[in-house]
Amino acid sequence: MKAAVLVFPGSNREGDVAQAIELVTGRRPAMVWHGDGDFEKTDLIVVPGGFSYGDYLRCGAMAAQSPVMAEVKRRAAQGVPVLGICNGFQIVTEAGLLPGVLMRNAHLKFVCADIHLKVETSQSLFTNRYQGGQVIRVPVAHAEGNYFADADTLKALEDRGQIAFRYCAPDGTVDGAQGKAANPNGSINNIAGIFNETKTVLGLMPHPENAVEPMFGGTDGIGLFEGMVEALS
Amino acid sequence: MKARVHVTLKNGVLDPQGKAIGHSLNRLGFPEVGDVRQGKYIELELAETDEAKAKARLEEMCRKLLANTVIENYSIEIVGEQAGQ
């Protein structure tokens, strides 16, 4: 699997995700600068975390209009898989590759913690190494992760099975008081990650790339990368 | 000409920043303050003399970049050359 990792001014997790990809593929991904309107063809495009363009105007808004994203949109339309993590999730929603928006966390604080996620489906090129309903532990680090979509969009996402991950308690409970306590940012329906309709674009706020080696404190994120390698090699 | 764009959150969209500002004002001795909504104000200098054309272009700017219409509304105001100087 050949991957490209985009780099914007203010990206800061591009190295982390590149390392995670290299760990499972043995191959360093191509690092692509935001000003590049064209880059080598790859099996996967990753939009990494950080604070692209200083989060000016709205997080992800400036990056979504950059030359490289125009090309990413073209390739996504042809079915090239795109993975947006954290700021990358914000960028792909601003670019219109995924519906909805990431708003300021409901409690207004930056949240940096290990959280639990319920994997909603194993039926995607991103999640095939997990079981549907499996609980994994990975970190989050963001101030704007509060997912919001209008009622019609939300219903469509739920009906079509486009929810990839939900924040949950360690035992997998999503609803009720416990579920609310396990929601780190106020996201509607506890949504932590979503797919597009064809499940070739995934956006998520948590950082699976920071849970790939025991020294990181957990390895639950490696399944995402191994699953992609299996699906795309 | 000069234009002013206001970007505000749509009704029903939670505005935690506005809420925090409201609470702070209440604490500071302004109990009359109820709901507070925070928005953005953007001033633009335009090389355009036709007001209708400018408005149409500003609409496009708002939809493409200045506002995220999933959660935000925008309003456009054209101000004369002299205003604000």
JSON list of C-alpha atoms in Angstrom, two decimals, chain A:
[
{"chain": "A", "resi": 1, "resn": "MET", "atom": "CA", "xyz": [0.00, 0.00, 0.00]},
{"chain": "A", "resi": 2, "resn": "LYS", "atom": "CA", "xyz": [1.35, 3.33, -1.08]},
{"chain": "A", "resi": 3, "resn": "ALA", "atom": "CA", "xyz": [0.16, 6.31, 0.95]},
{"chain": "A", "resi": 4, "resn": "ALA", "atom": "CA", "xyz": [0.41, 10.08, 0.72]},
{"chain": "A", "resi": 5, "resn": "VAL", "atom": "CA", "xyz": [0.30, 12.26, 3.83]},
{"chain": "A", "resi": 6, "resn": "LEU", "atom": "CA", "xyz": [-0.64, 15.90, 3.29]},
{"chain": "A", "resi": 7, "resn": "VAL", "atom": "CA", "xyz": [1.30, 18.61, 5.09]},
{"chain": "A", "resi": 8, "resn": "PHE", "atom": "CA", "xyz": [-0.17, 22.06, 5.74]},
{"chain": "A", "resi": 9, "resn": "PRO", "atom": "CA", "xyz": [1.46, 24.98, 7.53]},
{"chain": "A", "resi": 10, "resn": "GLY", "atom": "CA", "xyz": [0.53, 24.11, 11.13]},
{"chain": "A", "resi": 11, "resn": "SER", "atom": "CA", "xyz": [0.12, 20.34, 10.68]},
{"chain": "A", "resi": 12, "resn": "ASN", "atom": "CA", "xyz": [1.76, 18.55, 13.60]},
{"chain": "A", "resi": 13, "resn": "ARG", "atom": "CA", "xyz": [0.76, 14.88, 13.50]},
{"chain": "A", "resi": 14, "resn": "GLU", "atom": "CA", "xyz": [1.96, 14.15, 9.98]},
{"chain": "A", "resi": 15, "resn": "GLY", "atom": "CA", "xyz": [5.09, 12.47, 11.38]},
{"chain": "A", "resi": 16, "resn": "ASP", "atom": "CA", "xyz": [3.04, 10.32, 13.76]},
{"chain": "A", "resi": 17, "resn": "VAL", "atom": "CA", "xyz": [0.75, 9.00, 11.06]},
{"chain": "A", "resi": 18, "resn": "ALA", "atom": "CA", "xyz": [3.65, 8.51, 8.62]},
{"chain": "A", "resi": 19, "resn": "GLN", "atom": "CA", "xyz": [5.42, 6.43, 11.28]},
{"chain": "A", "resi": 20, "resn": "ALA", "atom": "CA", "xyz": [2.31, 4.32, 11.91]},
{"chain": "A", "resi": 21, "resn": "ILE", "atom": "CA", "xyz": [1.97, 3.66, 8.17]},
{"chain": "A", "resi": 22, "resn": "GLU", "atom": "CA", "xyz": [5.66, 2.79, 7.87]},
{"chain": "A", "resi": 23, "resn": "LEU", "atom": "CA", "xyz": [5.30, 0.42, 10.82]},
{"chain": "A", "resi": 24, "resn": "VAL", "atom": "CA", "xyz": [2.68, -1.69, 9.03]},
{"chain": "A", "resi": 25, "resn": "THR", "atom": "CA", "xyz": [3.83, -1.31, 5.41]},
{"chain": "A", "resi": 26, "resn": "GLY", "atom": "CA", "xyz": [7.60, -1.00, 5.82]},
{"chain": "A", "resi": 27, "resn": "ARG", "atom": "CA", "xyz": [7.30, 1.88, 3.40]},
{"chain": "A", "resi": 28, "resn": "ARG", "atom": "CA", "xyz": [7.58, 5.58, 4.15]},
{"chain": "A", "resi": 29, "resn": "PRO", "atom": "CA", "xyz": [4.57, 7.47, 2.73]},
{"chain": "A", "resi": 30, "resn": "ALA", "atom": "CA", "xyz": [4.99, 10.41, 0.36]},
{"chain": "A", "resi": 31, "resn": "MET", "atom": "CA", "xyz": [4.75, 13.72, 2.22]},
{"chain": "A", "resi": 32, "resn": "VAL", "atom": "CA", "xyz": [2.78, 16.18, 0.06]},
{"chain": "A", "resi": 33, "resn": "TRP", "atom": "CA", "xyz": [2.93, 19.94, 0.63]},
{"chain": "A", "resi": 34, "resn": "HIS", "atom": "CA", "xyz": [-0.35, 21.89, 0.64]},
{"chain": "A", "resi": 35, "resn": "GLY", "atom": "CA", "xyz": [0.65, 24.02, -2.35]},
{"chain": "A", "resi": 36, "resn": "ASP", "atom": "CA", "xyz": [1.08, 21.00, -4.63]},
{"chain": "A", "resi": 37, "resn": "GLY", "atom": "CA", "xyz": [-1.84, 20.79, -7.03]},
{"chain": "A", "resi": 38, "resn": "ASP", "atom": "CA", "xyz": [-0.59, 17.42, -8.29]},
{"chain": "A", "resi": 39, "resn": "PHE", "atom": "CA", "xyz": [1.26, 14.55, -6.63]},
{"chain": "A", "resi": 40, "resn": "GLU", "atom": "CA", "xyz": [2.12, 10.93, -7.29]},
{"chain": "A", "resi": 41, "resn": "LYS", "atom": "CA", "xyz": [-0.78, 8.47, -7.46]},
{"chain": "A", "resi": 42, "resn": "THR", "atom": "CA", "xyz": [-1.26, 6.59, -4.20]},
{"chain": "A", "resi": 43, "resn": "ASP", "atom": "CA", "xyz": [-3.64, 3.96, -2.79]},
{"chain": "A", "resi": 44, "resn": "LEU", "atom": "CA", "xyz": [-4.49, 6.16, 0.19]},
{"chain": "A", "resi": 45, "resn": "ILE", "atom": "CA", "xyz": [-4.46, 9.86, 1.07]},
{"chain": "A", "resi": 46, "resn": "VAL", "atom": "CA", "xyz": [-4.13, 10.89, 4.72]},
{"chain": "A", "resi": 47, "resn": "VAL", "atom": "CA", "xyz": [-5.08, 14.35, 5.98]},
{"chain": "A", "resi": 48, "resn": "PRO", "atom": "CA", "xyz": [-3.28, 14.56, 9.35]},
{"chain": "A", "resi": 49, "resn": "GLY", "atom": "CA", "xyz": [-3.94, 16.35, 12.61]},
{"chain": "A", "resi": 50, "resn": "GLY", "atom": "CA", "xyz": [-2.62, 19.72, 13.72]},
{"chain": "A", "resi": 51, "resn": "PHE", "atom": "CA", "xyz": [-3.66, 23.33, 13.42]},
{"chain": "A", "resi": 52, "resn": "SER", "atom": "CA", "xyz": [-3.56, 23.99, 9.68]},
{"chain": "A", "resi": 53, "resn": "TYR", "atom": "CA", "xyz": [-3.28, 27.71, 8.92]},
{"chain": "A", "resi": 54, "resn": "GLY", "atom": "CA", "xyz": [-3.51, 28.40, 12.64]},
{"chain": "A", "resi": 55, "resn": "ASP", "atom": "CA", "xyz": [-7.20, 27.41, 12.62]},
{"chain": "A", "resi": 56, "resn": "TYR", "atom": "CA", "xyz": [-7.89, 30.89, 11.17]},
{"chain": "A", "resi": 57, "resn": "LEU", "atom": "CA", "xyz": [-11.56, 31.69, 10.41]},
{"chain": "A", "resi": 58, "resn": "ARG", "atom": "CA", "xyz": [-12.73, 28.15, 11.31]},
{"chain": "A", "resi": 59, "resn": "CYS", "atom": "CA", "xyz": [-10.63, 25.06, 11.88]},
{"chain": "A", "resi": 60, "resn": "GLY", "atom": "CA", "xyz": [-10.01, 23.39, 8.54]},
{"chain": "A", "resi": 61, "resn": "ALA", "atom": "CA", "xyz": [-11.62, 26.18, 6.48]},
{"chain": "A", "resi": 62, "resn": "MET", "atom": "CA", "xyz": [-8.43, 27.53, 4.90]},
{"chain": "A", "resi": 63, "resn": "ALA", "atom": "CA", "xyz": [-6.85, 24.12, 4.29]},
{"chain": "A", "resi": 64, "resn": "ALA", "atom": "CA", "xyz": [-10.04, 22.94, 2.58]},
{"chain": "A", "resi": 65, "resn": "GLN", "atom": "CA", "xyz": [-9.47, 25.58, -0.12]},
{"chain": "A", "resi": 66, "resn": "SER", "atom": "CA", "xyz": [-5.77, 24.81, -0.70]},
{"chain": "A", "resi": 67, "resn": "PRO", "atom": "CA", "xyz": [-4.49, 23.54, -4.10]},
{"chain": "A", "resi": 68, "resn": "VAL", "atom": "CA", "xyz": [-3.75, 20.08, -2.75]},
{"chain": "A", "resi": 69, "resn": "MET", "atom": "CA", "xyz": [-7.32, 19.63, -1.49]},
{"chain": "A", "resi": 70, "resn": "ALA", "atom": "CA", "xyz": [-8.76, 20.40, -4.94]},
{"chain": "A", "resi": 71, "resn": "GLU", "atom": "CA", "xyz": [-6.77, 17.40, -6.20]},
{"chain": "A", "resi": 72, "resn": "VAL", "atom": "CA", "xyz": [-7.79, 15.28, -3.18]},
{"chain": "A", "resi": 73, "resn": "LYS", "atom": "CA", "xyz": [-11.45, 16.03, -3.99]},
{"chain": "A", "resi": 74, "resn": "ARG", "atom": "CA", "xyz": [-10.91, 14.94, -7.60]},
{"chain": "A", "resi": 75, "resn": "ARG", "atom": "CA", "xyz": [-9.27, 11.67, -6.50]},
{"chain": "A", "resi": 76, "resn": "ALA", "atom": "CA", "xyz": [-11.85, 11.00, -3.78]},
{"chain": "A", "resi": 77, "resn": "ALA", "atom": "CA", "xyz": [-14.55, 11.31, -6.47]},
{"chain": "A", "resi": 78, "resn": "GLN", "atom": "CA", "xyz": [-12.70, 8.58, -8.41]},
{"chain": "A", "resi": 79, "resn": "GLY", "atom": "CA", "xyz": [-12.78, 6.36, -5.31]},
{"chain": "A", "resi": 80, "resn": "VAL", "atom": "CA", "xyz": [-9.28, 6.90, -3.89]},
{"chain": "A", "resi": 81, "resn": "PRO", "atom": "CA", "xyz": [-9.61, 6.33, -0.12]},
{"chain": "A", "resi": 82, "resn": "VAL", "atom": "CA", "xyz": [-9.11, 9.38, 2.10]},
{"chain": "A", "resi": 83, "resn": "LEU", "atom": "CA", "xyz": [-8.47, 9.25, 5.85]},
{"chain": "A", "resi": 84, "resn": "GLY", "atom": "CA", "xyz": [-8.89, 12.50, 7.82]},
{"chain": "A", "resi": 85, "resn": "ILE", "atom": "CA", "xyz": [-7.71, 12.47, 11.42]},
{"chain": "A", "resi": 86, "resn": "CYS", "atom": "CA", "xyz": [-8.52, 15.25, 13.93]},
{"chain": "A", "resi": 87, "resn": "ASN", "atom": "CA", "xyz": [-7.74, 18.50, 12.05]},
{"chain": "A", "resi": 88, "resn": "GLY", "atom": "CA", "xyz": [-7.88, 16.28, 8.96]},
{"chain": "A", "resi": 89, "resn": "PHE", "atom": "CA", "xyz": [-11.49, 15.40, 9.83]},
{"chain": "A", "resi": 90, "resn": "GLN", "atom": "CA", "xyz": [-12.25, 19.12, 10.14]},
{"chain": "A", "resi": 91, "resn": "ILE", "atom": "CA", "xyz": [-10.58, 19.75, 6.77]},
{"chain": "A", "resi": 92, "resn": "VAL", "atom": "CA", "xyz": [-12.45, 17.02, 4.89]},
{"chain": "A", "resi": 93, "resn": "THR", "atom": "CA", "xyz": [-15.80, 18.19, 6.28]},
{"chain": "A", "resi": 94, "resn": "GLU", "atom": "CA", "xyz": [-15.00, 21.80, 5.31]},
{"chain": "A", "resi": 95, "resn": "ALA", "atom": "CA", "xyz": [-14.02, 20.50, 1.86]},
{"chain": "A", "resi": 96, "resn": "GLY", "atom": "CA", "xyz": [-17.41, 18.81, 1.56]},
{"chain": "A", "resi": 97, "resn": "LEU", "atom": "CA", "xyz": [-16.06, 15.23, 1.41]},
{"chain": "A", "resi": 98, "resn": "LEU", "atom": "CA", "xyz": [-18.03, 14.43, 4.57]},
{"chain": "A", "resi": 99, "resn": "PRO", "atom": "CA", "xyz": [-21.24, 16.06, 5.87]},
{"chain": "A", "resi": 100, "resn": "GLY", "atom": "CA", "xyz": [-21.57, 18.05, 9.09]},
{"chain": "A", "resi": 101, "resn": "VAL", "atom": "CA", "xyz": [-19.12, 20.19, 11.02]},
{"chain": "A", "resi": 102, "resn": "LEU", "atom": "CA", "xyz": [-16.81, 20.01, 14.05]},
{"chain": "A", "resi": 103, "resn": "MET", "atom": "CA", "xyz": [-17.68, 22.74, 16.54]},
{"chain": "A", "resi": 104, "resn": "ARG", "atom": "CA", "xyz": [-15.99, 23.99, 19.71]},
{"chain": "A", "resi": 105, "resn": "ASN", "atom": "CA", "xyz": [-16.12, 21.36, 22.49]},
{"chain": "A", "resi": 106, "resn": "ALA", "atom": "CA", "xyz": [-19.30, 21.82, 24.53]},
{"chain": "A", "resi": 107, "resn": "HIS", "atom": "CA", "xyz": [-17.30, 22.43, 27.74]},
{"chain": "A", "resi": 108, "resn": "LEU", "atom": "CA", "xyz": [-14.96, 24.86, 25.89]},
{"chain": "A", "resi": 109, "resn": "LYS", "atom": "CA", "xyz": [-11.83, 23.04, 27.07]},
{"chain": "A", "resi": 110, "resn": "PHE", "atom": "CA", "xyz": [-9.10, 21.39, 25.07]},
{"chain": "A", "resi": 111, "resn": "VAL", "atom": "CA", "xyz": [-9.39, 17.68, 25.78]},
{"chain": "A", "resi": 112, "resn": "CYS", "atom": "CA", "xyz": [-6.29, 15.49, 25.79]},
{"chain": "A", "resi": 113, "resn": "ALA", "atom": "CA", "xyz": [-7.01, 12.00, 27.12]},
{"chain": "A", "resi": 114, "resn": "ASP", "atom": "CA", "xyz": [-7.30, 8.32, 26.34]},
{"chain": "A", "resi": 115, "resn": "ILE", "atom": "CA", "xyz": [-10.93, 7.58, 25.49]},
{"chain": "A", "resi": 116, "resn": "HIS", "atom": "CA", "xyz": [-12.96, 4.54, 24.47]},
{"chain": "A", "resi": 117, "resn": "LEU", "atom": "CA", "xyz": [-14.54, 4.08, 21.09]},
{"chain": "A", "resi": 118, "resn": "LYS", "atom": "CA", "xyz": [-17.16, 1.64, 19.93]},
{"chain": "A", "resi": 119, "resn": "VAL", "atom": "CA", "xyz": [-16.42, 0.39, 16.43]},
{"chain": "A", "resi": 120, "resn": "GLU", "atom": "CA", "xyz": [-19.81, 0.54, 14.72]},
{"chain": "A", "resi": 121, "resn": "THR", "atom": "CA", "xyz": [-19.01, -1.70, 11.77]},
{"chain": "A", "resi": 122, "resn": "SER", "atom": "CA", "xyz": [-16.25, -3.94, 10.46]},
{"chain": "A", "resi": 123, "resn": "GLN", "atom": "CA", "xyz": [-17.62, -3.53, 6.93]},
{"chain": "A", "resi": 124, "resn": "SER", "atom": "CA", "xyz": [-15.20, -0.95, 5.57]},
{"chain": "A", "resi": 125, "resn": "LEU", "atom": "CA", "xyz": [-11.67, -0.85, 4.25]},
{"chain": "A", "resi": 126, "resn": "PHE", "atom": "CA", "xyz": [-10.71, 1.11, 7.38]},
{"chain": "A", "resi": 127, "resn": "THR", "atom": "CA", "xyz": [-12.33, -1.06, 10.06]},
{"chain": "A", "resi": 128, "resn": "ASN", "atom": "CA", "xyz": [-12.14, -4.62, 8.68]},
{"chain": "A", "resi": 129, "resn": "ARG", "atom": "CA", "xyz": [-9.62, -5.68, 11.34]},
{"chain": "A", "resi": 130, "resn": "TYR", "atom": "CA", "xyz": [-12.09, -4.86, 14.13]},
{"chain": "A", "resi": 131, "resn": "GLN", "atom": "CA", "xyz": [-15.35, -6.54, 15.12]},
{"chain": "A", "resi": 132, "resn": "GLY", "atom": "CA", "xyz": [-18.61, -4.58, 14.91]},
{"chain": "A", "resi": 133, "resn": "GLY", "atom": "CA", "xyz": [-19.32, -3.43, 18.49]},
{"chain": "A", "resi": 134, "resn": "GLN", "atom": "CA", "xyz": [-15.70, -3.86, 19.61]},
{"chain": "A", "resi": 135, "resn": "VAL", "atom": "CA", "xyz": [-14.42, -1.30, 22.15]},
{"chain": "A", "resi": 136, "resn": "ILE", "atom": "CA", "xyz": [-10.97, 0.20, 21.54]},
{"chain": "A", "resi": 137, "resn": "ARG", "atom": "CA", "xyz": [-8.92, 2.69, 23.55]},
{"chain": "A", "resi": 138, "resn": "VAL", "atom": "CA", "xyz": [-7.14, 5.53, 21.73]},
{"chain": "A", "resi": 139, "resn": "PRO", "atom": "CA", "xyz": [-6.21, 9.13, 22.57]},
{"chain": "A", "resi": 140, "resn": "VAL", "atom": "CA", "xyz": [-7.99, 12.35, 21.62]},
{"chain": "A", "resi": 141, "resn": "ALA", "atom": "CA", "xyz": [-6.41, 15.83, 21.60]},
{"chain": "A", "resi": 142, "resn": "HIS", "atom": "CA", "xyz": [-8.63, 18.64, 20.36]},
{"chain": "A", "resi": 143, "resn": "ALA", "atom": "CA", "xyz": [-10.64, 21.75, 21.22]},
{"chain": "A", "resi": 144, "resn": "GLU", "atom": "CA", "xyz": [-13.04, 21.49, 18.27]},
{"chain": "A", "resi": 145, "resn": "GLY", "atom": "CA", "xyz": [-14.34, 17.95, 18.08]},
{"chain": "A", "resi": 146, "resn": "ASN", "atom": "CA", "xyz": [-18.00, 18.50, 18.81]},
{"chain": "A", "resi": 147, "resn": "TYR", "atom": "CA", "xyz": [-19.61, 16.87, 15.78]},
{"chain": "A", "resi": 148, "resn": "PHE", "atom": "CA", "xyz": [-22.83, 18.44, 14.57]},
{"chain": "A", "resi": 149, "resn": "ALA", "atom": "CA", "xyz": [-25.13, 17.82, 11.63]},
{"chain": "A", "resi": 150, "resn": "ASP", "atom": "CA", "xyz": [-28.74, 18.86, 11.04]},
{"chain": "A", "resi": 151, "resn": "ALA", "atom": "CA", "xyz": [-31.51, 16.36, 11.82]},
{"chain": "A", "resi": 152, "resn": "ASP", "atom": "CA", "xyz": [-31.98, 15.17, 8.21]},
{"chain": "A", "resi": 153, "resn": "THR", "atom": "CA", "xyz": [-28.25, 14.64, 7.65]},
{"chain": "A", "resi": 154, "resn": "LEU", "atom": "CA", "xyz": [-27.92, 12.83, 10.96]},
{"chain": "A", "resi": 155, "resn": "LYS", "atom": "CA", "xyz": [-30.81, 10.52, 10.15]},
{"chain": "A", "resi": 156, "resn": "ALA", "atom": "CA", "xyz": [-29.30, 9.75, 6.74]},
{"chain": "A", "resi": 157, "resn": "LEU", "atom": "CA", "xyz": [-25.91, 8.98, 8.35]},
{"chain": "A", "resi": 158, "resn": "GLU", "atom": "CA", "xyz": [-27.50, 6.65, 10.89]},
{"chain": "A", "resi": 159, "resn": "ASP", "atom": "CA", "xyz": [-29.82, 4.94, 8.37]},
{"chain": "A", "resi": 160, "resn": "ARG", "atom": "CA", "xyz": [-27.03, 4.27, 5.88]},
{"chain": "A", "resi": 161, "resn": "GLY", "atom": "CA", "xyz": [-24.62, 2.97, 8.52]},
{"chain": "A", "resi": 162, "resn": "GLN", "atom": "CA", "xyz": [-22.14, 5.80, 7.98]},
{"chain": "A", "resi": 163, "resn": "ILE", "atom": "CA", "xyz": [-21.20, 6.13, 11.65]},
{"chain": "A", "resi": 164, "resn": "ALA", "atom": "CA", "xyz": [-17.73, 4.58, 12.02]},
{"chain": "A", "resi": 165, "resn": "PHE", "atom": "CA", "xyz": [-16.95, 5.19, 15.71]},
{"chain": "A", "resi": 166, "resn": "ARG", "atom": "CA", "xyz": [-18.83, 6.42, 18.78]},
{"chain": "A", "resi": 167, "resn": "TYR", "atom": "CA", "xyz": [-17.44, 7.61, 22.11]},
{"chain": "A", "resi": 168, "resn": "CYS", "atom": "CA", "xyz": [-18.41, 5.12, 24.80]},
{"chain": "A", "resi": 169, "resn": "ALA", "atom": "CA", "xyz": [-17.73, 3.94, 28.36]},
{"chain": "A", "resi": 170, "resn": "PRO", "atom": "CA", "xyz": [-15.03, 1.26, 28.84]},
{"chain": "A", "resi": 171, "resn": "ASP", "atom": "CA", "xyz": [-17.80, -1.39, 28.77]},
{"chain": "A", "resi": 172, "resn": "GLY", "atom": "CA", "xyz": [-19.12, -0.10, 25.44]},
{"chain": "A", "resi": 173, "resn": "THR", "atom": "CA", "xyz": [-22.17, 1.72, 26.82]},
{"chain": "A", "resi": 174, "resn": "VAL", "atom": "CA", "xyz": [-23.07, 4.64, 24.58]},
{"chain": "A", "resi": 175, "resn": "ASP", "atom": "CA", "xyz": [-26.45, 5.76, 25.93]},
{"chain": "A", "resi": 176, "resn": "GLY", "atom": "CA", "xyz": [-27.51, 7.20, 29.26]},
{"chain": "A", "resi": 177, "resn": "ALA", "atom": "CA", "xyz": [-25.57, 8.99, 31.94]},
{"chain": "A", "resi": 178, "resn": "GLN", "atom": "CA", "xyz": [-22.54, 6.79, 31.54]},
{"chain": "A", "resi": 179, "resn": "GLY", "atom": "CA", "xyz": [-22.49, 7.42, 27.81]},
{"chain": "A", "resi": 180, "resn": "LYS", "atom": "CA", "xyz": [-22.78, 11.14, 28.37]},
{"chain": "A", "resi": 181, "resn": "ALA", "atom": "CA", "xyz": [-19.85, 11.04, 30.77]},
{"chain": "A", "resi": 182, "resn": "ALA", "atom": "CA", "xyz": [-17.88, 9.15, 28.13]},
{"chain": "A", "resi": 183, "resn": "ASN", "atom": "CA", "xyz": [-18.53, 11.80, 25.48]},
{"chain": "A", "resi": 184, "resn": "PRO", "atom": "CA", "xyz": [-15.45, 14.04, 25.65]},
{"chain": "A", "resi": 185, "resn": "ASN", "atom": "CA", "xyz": [-16.71, 16.95, 23.54]},
{"chain": "A", "resi": 186, "resn": "GLY", "atom": "CA", "xyz": [-20.51, 16.95, 23.32]},
{"chain": "A", "resi": 187, "resn": "SER", "atom": "CA", "xyz": [-20.72, 15.35, 19.86]},
{"chain": "A", "resi": 188, "resn": "ILE", "atom": "CA", "xyz": [-24.25, 14.63, 18.71]},
{"chain": "A", "resi": 189, "resn": "ASN", "atom": "CA", "xyz": [-25.12, 10.91, 19.07]},
{"chain": "A", "resi": 190, "resn": "ASN", "atom": "CA", "xyz": [-21.59, 10.43, 20.54]},
{"chain": "A", "resi": 191, "resn": "ILE", "atom": "CA", "xyz": [-20.17, 10.49, 17.02]},
{"chain": "A", "resi": 192, "resn": "ALA", "atom": "CA", "xyz": [-16.37, 10.23, 16.90]},
{"chain": "A", "resi": 193, "resn": "GLY", "atom": "CA", "xyz": [-15.97, 9.30, 13.23]},
{"chain": "A", "resi": 194, "resn": "ILE", "atom": "CA", "xyz": [-18.04, 8.98, 10.05]},
{"chain": "A", "resi": 195, "resn": "PHE", "atom": "CA", "xyz": [-17.77, 7.54, 6.54]},
{"chain": "A", "resi": 196, "resn": "ASN", "atom": "CA", "xyz": [-18.97, 9.02, 3.28]},
{"chain": "A", "resi": 197, "resn": "GLU", "atom": "CA", "xyz": [-21.71, 7.10, 1.45]},
{"chain": "A", "resi": 198, "resn": "THR", "atom": "CA", "xyz": [-19.30, 4.77, -0.33]},
{"chain": "A", "resi": 199, "resn": "LYS", "atom": "CA", "xyz": [-17.19, 4.27, 2.82]},
{"chain": "A", "resi": 200, "resn": "THR", "atom": "CA", "xyz": [-14.06, 5.33, 0.97]},
{"chain": "A", "resi": 201, "resn": "VAL", "atom": "CA", "xyz": [-13.64, 8.49, 3.07]},
{"chain": "A", "resi": 202, "resn": "LEU", "atom": "CA", "xyz": [-13.26, 8.24, 6.85]},
{"chain": "A", "resi": 203, "resn": "GLY", "atom": "CA", "xyz": [-12.98, 11.20, 9.18]},
{"chain": "A", "resi": 204, "resn": "LEU", "atom": "CA", "xyz": [-12.40, 10.78, 12.91]},
{"chain": "A", "resi": 205, "resn": "MET", "atom": "CA", "xyz": [-11.34, 13.01, 15.80]},
{"chain": "A", "resi": 206, "resn": "PRO", "atom": "CA", "xyz": [-9.33, 10.43, 17.84]},
{"chain": "A", "resi": 207, "resn": "HIS", "atom": "CA", "xyz": [-5.73, 9.53, 17.00]},
{"chain": "A", "resi": 208, "resn": "PRO", "atom": "CA", "xyz": [-5.33, 5.82, 16.18]},
{"chain": "A", "resi": 209, "resn": "GLU", "atom": "CA", "xyz": [-1.81, 6.64, 14.91]},
{"chain": "A", "resi": 210, "resn": "ASN", "atom": "CA", "xyz": [-0.84, 7.40, 18.52]},
{"chain": "A", "resi": 211, "resn": "ALA", "atom": "CA", "xyz": [-1.86, 3.94, 19.73]},
{"chain": "A", "resi": 212, "resn": "VAL", "atom": "CA", "xyz": [0.22, 1.60, 17.59]},
{"chain": "A", "resi": 213, "resn": "GLU", "atom": "CA", "xyz": [3.08, 0.52, 19.87]},
{"chain": "A", "resi": 214, "resn": "PRO", "atom": "CA", "xyz": [3.09, -0.69, 23.50]},
{"chain": "A", "resi": 215, "resn": "MET", "atom": "CA", "xyz": [5.39, 2.19, 24.52]},
{"chain": "A", "resi": 216, "resn": "PHE", "atom": "CA", "xyz": [2.60, 4.61, 23.51]},
{"chain": "A", "resi": 217, "resn": "GLY", "atom": "CA", "xyz": [0.38, 3.07, 26.20]},
{"chain": "A", "resi": 218, "resn": "GLY", "atom": "CA", "xyz": [-1.78, 1.04, 23.85]},
{"chain": "A", "resi": 219, "resn": "THR", "atom": "CA", "xyz": [-1.94, -0.67, 20.49]},
{"chain": "A", "resi": 220, "resn": "ASP", "atom": "CA", "xyz": [-5.66, -0.55, 19.73]},
{"chain": "A", "resi": 221, "resn": "GLY", "atom": "CA", "xyz": [-5.11, 1.87, 16.83]},
{"chain": "A", "resi": 222, "resn": "ILE", "atom": "CA", "xyz": [-2.91, -0.47, 14.80]},
{"chain": "A", "resi": 223, "resn": "GLY", "atom": "CA", "xyz": [-5.95, -2.40, 13.52]},
{"chain": "A", "resi": 224, "resn": "LEU", "atom": "CA", "xyz": [-7.01, 0.61, 11.46]},
{"chain": "A", "resi": 225, "resn": "PHE", "atom": "CA", "xyz": [-3.67, 0.69, 9.64]},
{"chain": "A", "resi": 226, "resn": "GLU", "atom": "CA", "xyz": [-3.41, -3.09, 9.26]},
{"chain": "A", "resi": 227, "resn": "GLY", "atom": "CA", "xyz": [-6.96, -3.19, 7.93]},
{"chain": "A", "resi": 228, "resn": "MET", "atom": "CA", "xyz": [-6.19, -0.54, 5.31]},
{"chain": "A", "resi": 229, "resn": "VAL", "atom": "CA", "xyz": [-3.03, -2.37, 4.23]},
{"chain": "A", "resi": 230, "resn": "GLU", "atom": "CA", "xyz": [-5.00, -5.58, 3.84]},
{"chain": "A", "resi": 231, "resn": "ALA", "atom": "CA", "xyz": [-7.74, -3.86, 1.84]},
{"chain": "A", "resi": 232, "resn": "LEU", "atom": "CA", "xyz": [-5.48, -1.72, -0.33]},
{"chain": "A", "resi": 233, "resn": "SER", "atom": "CA", "xyz": [-2.43, -3.88, -1.06]}
]
